[in-house]
């Protein structure tokens, strides 16, 4: 997918109603009950939506960073050049020599920070920056890289309170978050496809999780052969609601921020692209890509109903607060086929994007 710097499909007047406009959009109504984040690394897109006042945070991932590396836009090219120069200076890598792994890794992290710095200037809240996905099963190295990322932000005068470190929802990634949270570095556990991952993350003290209802739906559709589900019966929606209810019942502070959406009723059904978003309205936070923000901005406010309620969902939760260990997590994980398959798929996809970025950066040295 090509990285574009400007995609203009909705004017600011239709995104944010003026005081004289009787139309109130579903996007505005949703922002009243759920904190909204934009899932994009496109500076122009983030800037345009940030001006509406409806968005608080921004999330990035290896795909966005890889796209920035290949973009060709002068702004992104400057980020890449600075990342390469910085990595050379810090690791003493000379021009024309083989590029050491340490230098490449630092350039990758620096580029992610450079993109994050631009987004921080646009949104009032936090920006998520992901640790190298290839370290998803290495707690120690994940912690080390996370500390380095935070140090680069702080060198630029950006407080760690504005940054969320993204880590994959493996046992090792969750344990890295446990270490980092104790140091005041807040974490976003991503690629969450199961209640088990969510419970482990909450017990580790993770600031936030990013469950992917759309990809959970994909798995269940493949298994069942169904073309779609009613939004309230969407397996991805039900999985997220279960996680949210568990957090609220047992007073975990972990924020539930679903991401990666699919049409519950099937893509052929008009308006189904935002099915899962509307079905989870009222959850703590959501991160939403531009096309779905556009869709929400064209819907009337009455499309939004509060379908997640902390008190009611906590009361309905039937899950015990069982304490997970490495051994019990592994035992339960063996039975979670959806979680296993989708986590591997997600890690593999992001690893591929990181490898693409590595090749781009090598050519810059």
mmCIF file of N, CA and C in Angstrom, residues 57-150:
data_model
loop_
_atom_site.group_PDB
_atom_site.id
_atom_site.type_symbol
_atom_site.label_atom_id
_atom_site.label_comp_id
_atom_site.label_asym_id
_atom_site.label_seq_id
_atom_site.Cartn_x
_atom_site.Cartn_y
_atom_site.Cartn_z
ATOM 1 N N UNK A 57 -5.160 11.257 20.817
ATOM 2 C CA UNK A 57 -3.897 10.545 20.649
ATOM 3 C C UNK A 57 -3.658 10.156 19.191
ATOM 4 N N UNK A 58 -2.465 9.606 18.943
ATOM 5 C CA UNK A 58 -2.130 9.055 17.627
ATOM 6 C C UNK A 58 -1.339 7.772 17.823
ATOM 7 N N UNK A 59 -1.604 6.786 16.977
ATOM 8 C CA UNK A 59 -0.869 5.528 17.041
ATOM 9 C C UNK A 59 -0.104 5.309 15.746
ATOM 10 N N UNK A 60 1.091 4.738 15.873
ATOM 11 C CA UNK A 60 1.897 4.378 14.707
ATOM 12 C C UNK A 60 2.273 2.906 14.827
ATOM 13 N N UNK A 61 2.741 2.337 13.740
ATOM 14 C CA UNK A 61 3.195 0.946 13.746
ATOM 15 C C UNK A 61 4.290 0.788 12.693
ATOM 16 N N UNK A 62 4.909 -0.394 12.609
ATOM 17 C CA UNK A 62 6.010 -0.560 11.651
ATOM 18 C C UNK A 62 5.621 -0.268 10.203
ATOM 19 N N UNK A 63 4.363 -0.503 9.844
ATOM 20 C CA UNK A 63 3.927 -0.188 8.483
ATOM 21 C C UNK A 63 4.050 1.302 8.214
ATOM 22 N N UNK A 64 3.585 2.130 9.148
ATOM 23 C CA UNK A 64 3.647 3.577 8.955
ATOM 24 C C UNK A 64 5.093 4.063 8.869
ATOM 25 N N UNK A 65 5.954 3.489 9.712
ATOM 26 C CA UNK A 65 7.361 3.894 9.695
ATOM 27 C C UNK A 65 8.020 3.464 8.393
ATOM 28 N N UNK A 66 7.696 2.253 7.923
ATOM 29 C CA UNK A 66 8.234 1.776 6.652
ATOM 30 C C UNK A 66 7.764 2.654 5.500
ATOM 31 N N UNK A 67 6.502 3.046 5.526
ATOM 32 C CA UNK A 67 5.972 3.924 4.487
ATOM 33 C C UNK A 67 6.664 5.273 4.511
ATOM 34 N N UNK A 68 6.947 5.773 5.702
ATOM 35 C CA UNK A 68 7.663 7.044 5.809
ATOM 36 C C UNK A 68 9.043 6.932 5.178
ATOM 37 N N UNK A 69 9.682 5.777 5.392
ATOM 38 C CA UNK A 69 11.011 5.581 4.834
ATOM 39 C C UNK A 69 11.028 5.550 3.322
ATOM 40 N N UNK A 70 9.914 5.152 2.721
ATOM 41 C CA UNK A 70 9.849 5.012 1.259
ATOM 42 C C UNK A 70 9.043 6.108 0.594
ATOM 43 N N UNK A 71 8.624 7.102 1.353
ATOM 44 C CA UNK A 71 7.613 8.036 0.869
ATOM 45 C C UNK A 71 8.050 8.932 -0.279
ATOM 46 N N UNK A 72 9.234 9.515 -0.158
ATOM 47 C CA UNK A 72 9.699 10.441 -1.196
ATOM 48 C C UNK A 72 9.339 11.885 -0.926
ATOM 49 N N UNK A 73 8.347 12.137 -0.092
ATOM 50 C CA UNK A 73 8.006 13.495 0.322
ATOM 51 C C UNK A 73 9.196 14.089 1.079
ATOM 52 N N UNK A 74 9.483 15.354 0.826
ATOM 53 C CA UNK A 74 10.673 15.987 1.404
ATOM 54 C C UNK A 74 10.671 15.941 2.927
ATOM 55 N N UNK A 75 9.496 16.037 3.533
ATOM 56 C CA UNK A 75 9.429 16.011 5.000
ATOM 57 C C UNK A 75 9.855 14.655 5.553
ATOM 58 N N UNK A 76 9.403 13.597 4.910
ATOM 59 C CA UNK A 76 9.753 12.263 5.369
ATOM 60 C C UNK A 76 11.198 11.928 5.011
ATOM 61 N N UNK A 77 11.638 12.404 3.848
ATOM 62 C CA UNK A 77 13.030 12.200 3.464
ATOM 63 C C UNK A 77 13.971 12.827 4.485
ATOM 64 N N UNK A 78 13.588 13.988 4.999
ATOM 65 C CA UNK A 78 14.402 14.651 6.017
ATOM 66 C C UNK A 78 14.461 13.818 7.300
ATOM 67 N N UNK A 79 13.347 13.183 7.632
ATOM 68 C CA UNK A 79 13.337 12.305 8.816
ATOM 69 C C UNK A 79 14.294 11.130 8.620
ATOM 70 N N UNK A 80 14.270 10.544 7.423
ATOM 71 C CA UNK A 80 15.134 9.405 7.128
ATOM 72 C C UNK A 80 16.596 9.816 7.175
ATOM 73 N N UNK A 81 16.922 10.928 6.517
ATOM 74 C CA UNK A 81 18.311 11.386 6.498
ATOM 75 C C UNK A 81 18.829 11.685 7.898
ATOM 76 N N UNK A 82 17.985 12.305 8.720
ATOM 77 C CA UNK A 82 18.397 12.605 10.095
ATOM 78 C C UNK A 82 18.612 11.329 10.888
ATOM 79 N N UNK A 83 17.748 10.326 10.665
ATOM 80 C CA UNK A 83 17.870 9.055 11.381
ATOM 81 C C UNK A 83 19.177 8.356 11.025
ATOM 82 N N UNK A 84 19.520 8.366 9.746
ATOM 83 C CA UNK A 84 20.763 7.728 9.295
ATOM 84 C C UNK A 84 21.972 8.473 9.863
ATOM 85 N N UNK A 85 21.954 9.793 9.778
ATOM 86 C CA UNK A 85 23.063 10.599 10.309
ATOM 87 C C UNK A 85 23.226 10.379 11.805
ATOM 88 N N UNK A 86 22.117 10.362 12.521
ATOM 89 C CA UNK A 86 22.139 10.156 13.974
ATOM 90 C C UNK A 86 22.746 8.793 14.315
ATOM 91 N N UNK A 87 22.301 7.752 13.610
ATOM 92 C CA UNK A 87 22.797 6.407 13.896
ATOM 93 C C UNK A 87 24.286 6.284 13.601
ATOM 94 N N UNK A 88 24.717 6.903 12.510
ATOM 95 C CA UNK A 88 26.153 6.894 12.191
ATOM 96 C C UNK A 88 26.961 7.570 13.296
ATOM 97 N N UNK A 89 26.498 8.722 13.708
ATOM 98 C CA UNK A 89 27.224 9.491 14.727
ATOM 99 C C UNK A 89 27.308 8.744 16.055
ATOM 100 N N UNK A 90 26.212 8.093 16.442
ATOM 101 C CA UNK A 90 26.164 7.423 17.738
ATOM 102 C C UNK A 90 26.932 6.108 17.757
ATOM 103 N N UNK A 91 27.034 5.455 16.600
ATOM 104 C CA UNK A 91 27.685 4.141 16.566
ATOM 105 C C UNK A 91 29.016 4.169 15.813
ATOM 106 N N UNK A 92 29.431 5.351 15.364
ATOM 107 C CA UNK A 92 30.716 5.512 14.678
ATOM 108 C C UNK A 92 30.815 4.655 13.422
ATOM 109 N N UNK A 93 29.726 4.544 12.693
ATOM 110 C CA UNK A 93 29.721 3.797 11.427
ATOM 111 C C UNK A 93 30.148 4.733 10.306
ATOM 112 N N UNK A 94 31.200 4.359 9.568
ATOM 113 C CA UNK A 94 31.730 5.235 8.529
ATOM 114 C C UNK A 94 31.048 4.979 7.189
ATOM 115 N N UNK A 95 31.010 6.021 6.365
ATOM 116 C CA UNK A 95 30.446 5.890 5.032
ATOM 117 C C UNK A 95 31.213 4.837 4.236
ATOM 118 N N UNK A 96 30.456 4.033 3.479
ATOM 119 C CA UNK A 96 31.090 3.052 2.613
ATOM 120 C C UNK A 96 31.376 1.722 3.262
ATOM 121 N N UNK A 97 31.232 1.634 4.592
ATOM 122 C CA UNK A 97 31.494 0.384 5.294
ATOM 123 C C UNK A 97 30.206 -0.449 5.390
ATOM 124 N N UNK A 98 30.366 -1.724 5.695
ATOM 125 C CA UNK A 98 29.195 -2.534 5.983
ATOM 126 C C UNK A 98 28.469 -1.924 7.173
ATOM 127 N N UNK A 99 27.151 -1.922 7.102
ATOM 128 C CA UNK A 99 26.368 -1.283 8.159
ATOM 129 C C UNK A 99 26.106 -2.292 9.273
ATOM 130 N N UNK A 100 26.639 -2.059 10.461
ATOM 131 C CA UNK A 100 26.417 -2.997 11.563
ATOM 132 C C UNK A 100 24.945 -3.042 11.954
ATOM 133 N N UNK A 101 24.529 -4.177 12.506
ATOM 134 C CA UNK A 101 23.144 -4.343 12.935
ATOM 135 C C UNK A 101 22.759 -3.284 13.962
ATOM 136 N N UNK A 102 23.692 -2.983 14.855
ATOM 137 C CA UNK A 102 23.429 -1.977 15.890
ATOM 138 C C UNK A 102 23.078 -0.618 15.270
ATOM 139 N N UNK A 103 23.785 -0.256 14.210
ATOM 140 C CA UNK A 103 23.554 1.021 13.553
ATOM 141 C C UNK A 103 22.198 1.043 12.854
ATOM 142 N N UNK A 104 21.868 -0.053 12.169
ATOM 143 C CA UNK A 104 20.572 -0.144 11.501
ATOM 144 C C UNK A 104 19.417 -0.078 12.496
ATOM 145 N N UNK A 105 19.549 -0.812 13.591
ATOM 146 C CA UNK A 105 18.495 -0.812 14.599
ATOM 147 C C UNK A 105 18.275 0.576 15.180
ATOM 148 N N UNK A 106 19.370 1.284 15.411
ATOM 149 C CA UNK A 106 19.254 2.635 15.950
ATOM 150 C C UNK A 106 18.590 3.565 14.931
ATOM 151 N N UNK A 107 18.928 3.396 13.655
ATOM 152 C CA UNK A 107 18.305 4.225 12.610
ATOM 153 C C UNK A 107 16.799 3.952 12.526
ATOM 154 N N UNK A 108 16.409 2.686 12.662
ATOM 155 C CA UNK A 108 14.977 2.338 12.641
ATOM 156 C C UNK A 108 14.256 3.021 13.793
ATOM 157 N N UNK A 109 14.833 2.925 14.989
ATOM 158 C CA UNK A 109 14.196 3.536 16.162
ATOM 159 C C UNK A 109 14.171 5.056 16.047
ATOM 160 N N UNK A 110 15.253 5.609 15.509
ATOM 161 C CA UNK A 110 15.318 7.067 15.374
ATOM 162 C C UNK A 110 14.265 7.569 14.379
ATOM 163 N N UNK A 111 14.060 6.830 13.300
ATOM 164 C CA UNK A 111 13.034 7.222 12.333
ATOM 165 C C UNK A 111 11.652 7.181 12.979
ATOM 166 N N UNK A 112 11.389 6.143 13.784
ATOM 167 C CA UNK A 112 10.102 6.055 14.485
ATOM 168 C C UNK A 112 9.916 7.244 15.428
ATOM 169 N N UNK A 113 10.997 7.634 16.093
ATOM 170 C CA UNK A 113 10.950 8.791 16.998
ATOM 171 C C UNK A 113 10.736 10.078 16.202
ATOM 172 N N UNK A 114 11.402 10.197 15.067
ATOM 173 C CA UNK A 114 11.230 11.401 14.245
ATOM 174 C C UNK A 114 9.780 11.558 13.792
ATOM 175 N N UNK A 115 9.156 10.444 13.397
ATOM 176 C CA UNK A 115 7.746 10.491 13.024
ATOM 177 C C UNK A 115 6.889 10.829 14.238
ATOM 178 N N UNK A 116 7.197 10.211 15.360
ATOM 179 C CA UNK A 116 6.455 10.492 16.586
ATOM 180 C C UNK A 116 6.551 11.940 17.021
ATOM 181 N N UNK A 117 7.726 12.539 16.843
ATOM 182 C CA UNK A 117 7.916 13.948 17.211
ATOM 183 C C UNK A 117 7.005 14.859 16.392
ATOM 184 N N UNK A 118 6.830 14.546 15.119
ATOM 185 C CA UNK A 118 5.937 15.343 14.277
ATOM 186 C C UNK A 118 4.489 15.213 14.751
ATOM 187 N N UNK A 119 4.091 13.992 15.099
ATOM 188 C CA UNK A 119 2.715 13.760 15.520
ATOM 189 C C UNK A 119 2.428 14.373 16.884
ATOM 190 N N UNK A 120 3.422 14.365 17.755
ATOM 191 C CA UNK A 120 3.274 14.967 19.093
ATOM 192 C C UNK A 120 2.907 16.443 18.981
ATOM 193 N N UNK A 121 3.416 17.093 17.950
ATOM 194 C CA UNK A 121 3.123 18.516 17.750
ATOM 195 C C UNK A 121 1.694 18.757 17.271
ATOM 196 N N UNK A 122 0.998 17.676 16.894
ATOM 197 C CA UNK A 122 -0.336 17.818 16.318
ATOM 198 C C UNK A 122 -1.455 17.407 17.260
ATOM 199 N N UNK A 123 -1.205 16.405 18.105
ATOM 200 C CA UNK A 123 -2.259 15.918 19.000
ATOM 201 C C UNK A 123 -1.947 16.331 20.437
ATOM 202 N N UNK A 124 -2.980 16.534 21.256
ATOM 203 C CA UNK A 124 -2.742 16.981 22.639
ATOM 204 C C UNK A 124 -2.331 15.875 23.584
ATOM 205 N N UNK A 125 -2.553 14.623 23.196
ATOM 206 C CA UNK A 125 -2.303 13.512 24.103
ATOM 207 C C UNK A 125 -1.025 12.767 23.806
ATOM 208 N N UNK A 126 -1.134 11.447 23.730
ATOM 209 C CA UNK A 126 0.031 10.576 23.586
ATOM 210 C C UNK A 126 0.180 10.050 22.163
ATOM 211 N N UNK A 127 1.408 9.702 21.837
ATOM 212 C CA UNK A 127 1.724 9.023 20.586
ATOM 213 C C UNK A 127 2.337 7.672 20.938
ATOM 214 N N UNK A 128 1.862 6.620 20.275
ATOM 215 C CA UNK A 128 2.421 5.279 20.488
ATOM 216 C C UNK A 128 3.545 5.021 19.502
ATOM 217 N N UNK A 129 4.677 4.553 20.019
ATOM 218 C CA UNK A 129 5.827 4.202 19.190
ATOM 219 C C UNK A 129 6.220 2.767 19.503
ATOM 220 N N UNK A 130 6.354 1.960 18.473
ATOM 221 C CA UNK A 130 6.524 0.516 18.663
ATOM 222 C C UNK A 130 7.991 0.098 18.735
ATOM 223 N N UNK A 131 8.268 -0.789 19.690
ATOM 224 C CA UNK A 131 9.572 -1.435 19.770
ATOM 225 C C UNK A 131 9.680 -2.426 18.612
ATOM 226 N N UNK A 132 10.881 -2.605 18.095
ATOM 227 C CA UNK A 132 11.147 -3.520 16.982
ATOM 228 C C UNK A 132 10.383 -4.834 17.180
ATOM 229 N N UNK A 133 9.469 -5.115 16.262
ATOM 230 C CA UNK A 133 8.598 -6.279 16.378
ATOM 231 C C UNK A 133 9.388 -7.581 16.395
ATOM 232 N N UNK A 134 10.604 -7.567 15.870
ATOM 233 C CA UNK A 134 11.425 -8.778 15.841
ATOM 234 C C UNK A 134 11.904 -9.187 17.227
ATOM 235 N N UNK A 135 11.685 -8.301 18.203
ATOM 236 C CA UNK A 135 12.075 -8.590 19.593
ATOM 237 C C UNK A 135 10.889 -9.043 20.441
ATOM 238 N N UNK A 136 9.813 -9.444 19.803
ATOM 239 C CA UNK A 136 8.579 -9.761 20.518
ATOM 240 C C UNK A 136 8.723 -10.885 21.535
ATOM 241 N N UNK A 137 9.733 -11.749 21.356
ATOM 242 C CA UNK A 137 9.931 -12.863 22.287
ATOM 243 C C UNK A 137 11.205 -12.685 23.117
ATOM 244 N N UNK A 138 11.673 -11.452 23.220
ATOM 245 C CA UNK A 138 12.887 -11.164 23.996
ATOM 246 C C UNK A 138 12.605 -10.003 24.941
ATOM 247 N N UNK A 139 12.334 -10.322 26.201
ATOM 248 C CA UNK A 139 11.983 -9.297 27.184
ATOM 249 C C UNK A 139 13.124 -8.317 27.403
ATOM 250 N N UNK A 140 14.310 -8.822 27.621
ATOM 251 C CA UNK A 140 15.451 -7.964 27.957
ATOM 252 C C UNK A 140 15.772 -6.971 26.843
ATOM 253 N N UNK A 141 15.822 -7.445 25.610
ATOM 254 C CA UNK A 141 16.149 -6.545 24.503
ATOM 255 C C UNK A 141 15.015 -5.564 24.219
ATOM 256 N N UNK A 142 13.776 -5.990 24.441
ATOM 257 C CA UNK A 142 12.642 -5.078 24.269
ATOM 258 C C UNK A 142 12.728 -3.931 25.263
ATOM 259 N N UNK A 143 13.062 -4.246 26.495
ATOM 260 C CA UNK A 143 13.215 -3.210 27.526
ATOM 261 C C UNK A 143 14.336 -2.252 27.153
ATOM 262 N N UNK A 144 15.439 -2.802 26.693
ATOM 263 C CA UNK A 144 16.591 -1.981 26.308
ATOM 264 C C UNK A 144 16.241 -1.015 25.172
ATOM 265 N N UNK A 145 15.561 -1.521 24.151
ATOM 266 C CA UNK A 145 15.196 -0.669 23.012
ATOM 267 C C UNK A 145 14.156 0.373 23.424
ATOM 268 N N UNK A 146 13.228 -0.007 24.290
ATOM 269 C CA UNK A 146 12.221 0.938 24.766
ATOM 270 C C UNK A 146 12.864 2.086 25.530
ATOM 271 N N UNK A 147 13.800 1.771 26.383
ATOM 272 C CA UNK A 147 14.510 2.822 27.133
ATOM 273 C C UNK A 147 15.240 3.762 26.180
ATOM 274 N N UNK A 148 15.833 3.191 25.132
ATOM 275 C CA UNK A 148 16.550 4.009 24.152
ATOM 276 C C UNK A 148 15.590 4.942 23.417
ATOM 277 N N UNK A 149 14.420 4.437 23.057
ATOM 278 C CA UNK A 149 13.419 5.258 22.376
ATOM 279 C C UNK A 149 12.973 6.409 23.260
ATOM 280 N N UNK A 150 12.686 6.103 24.501
ATOM 281 C CA UNK A 150 12.270 7.158 25.444
ATOM 282 C C UNK A 150 13.379 8.181 25.627
#
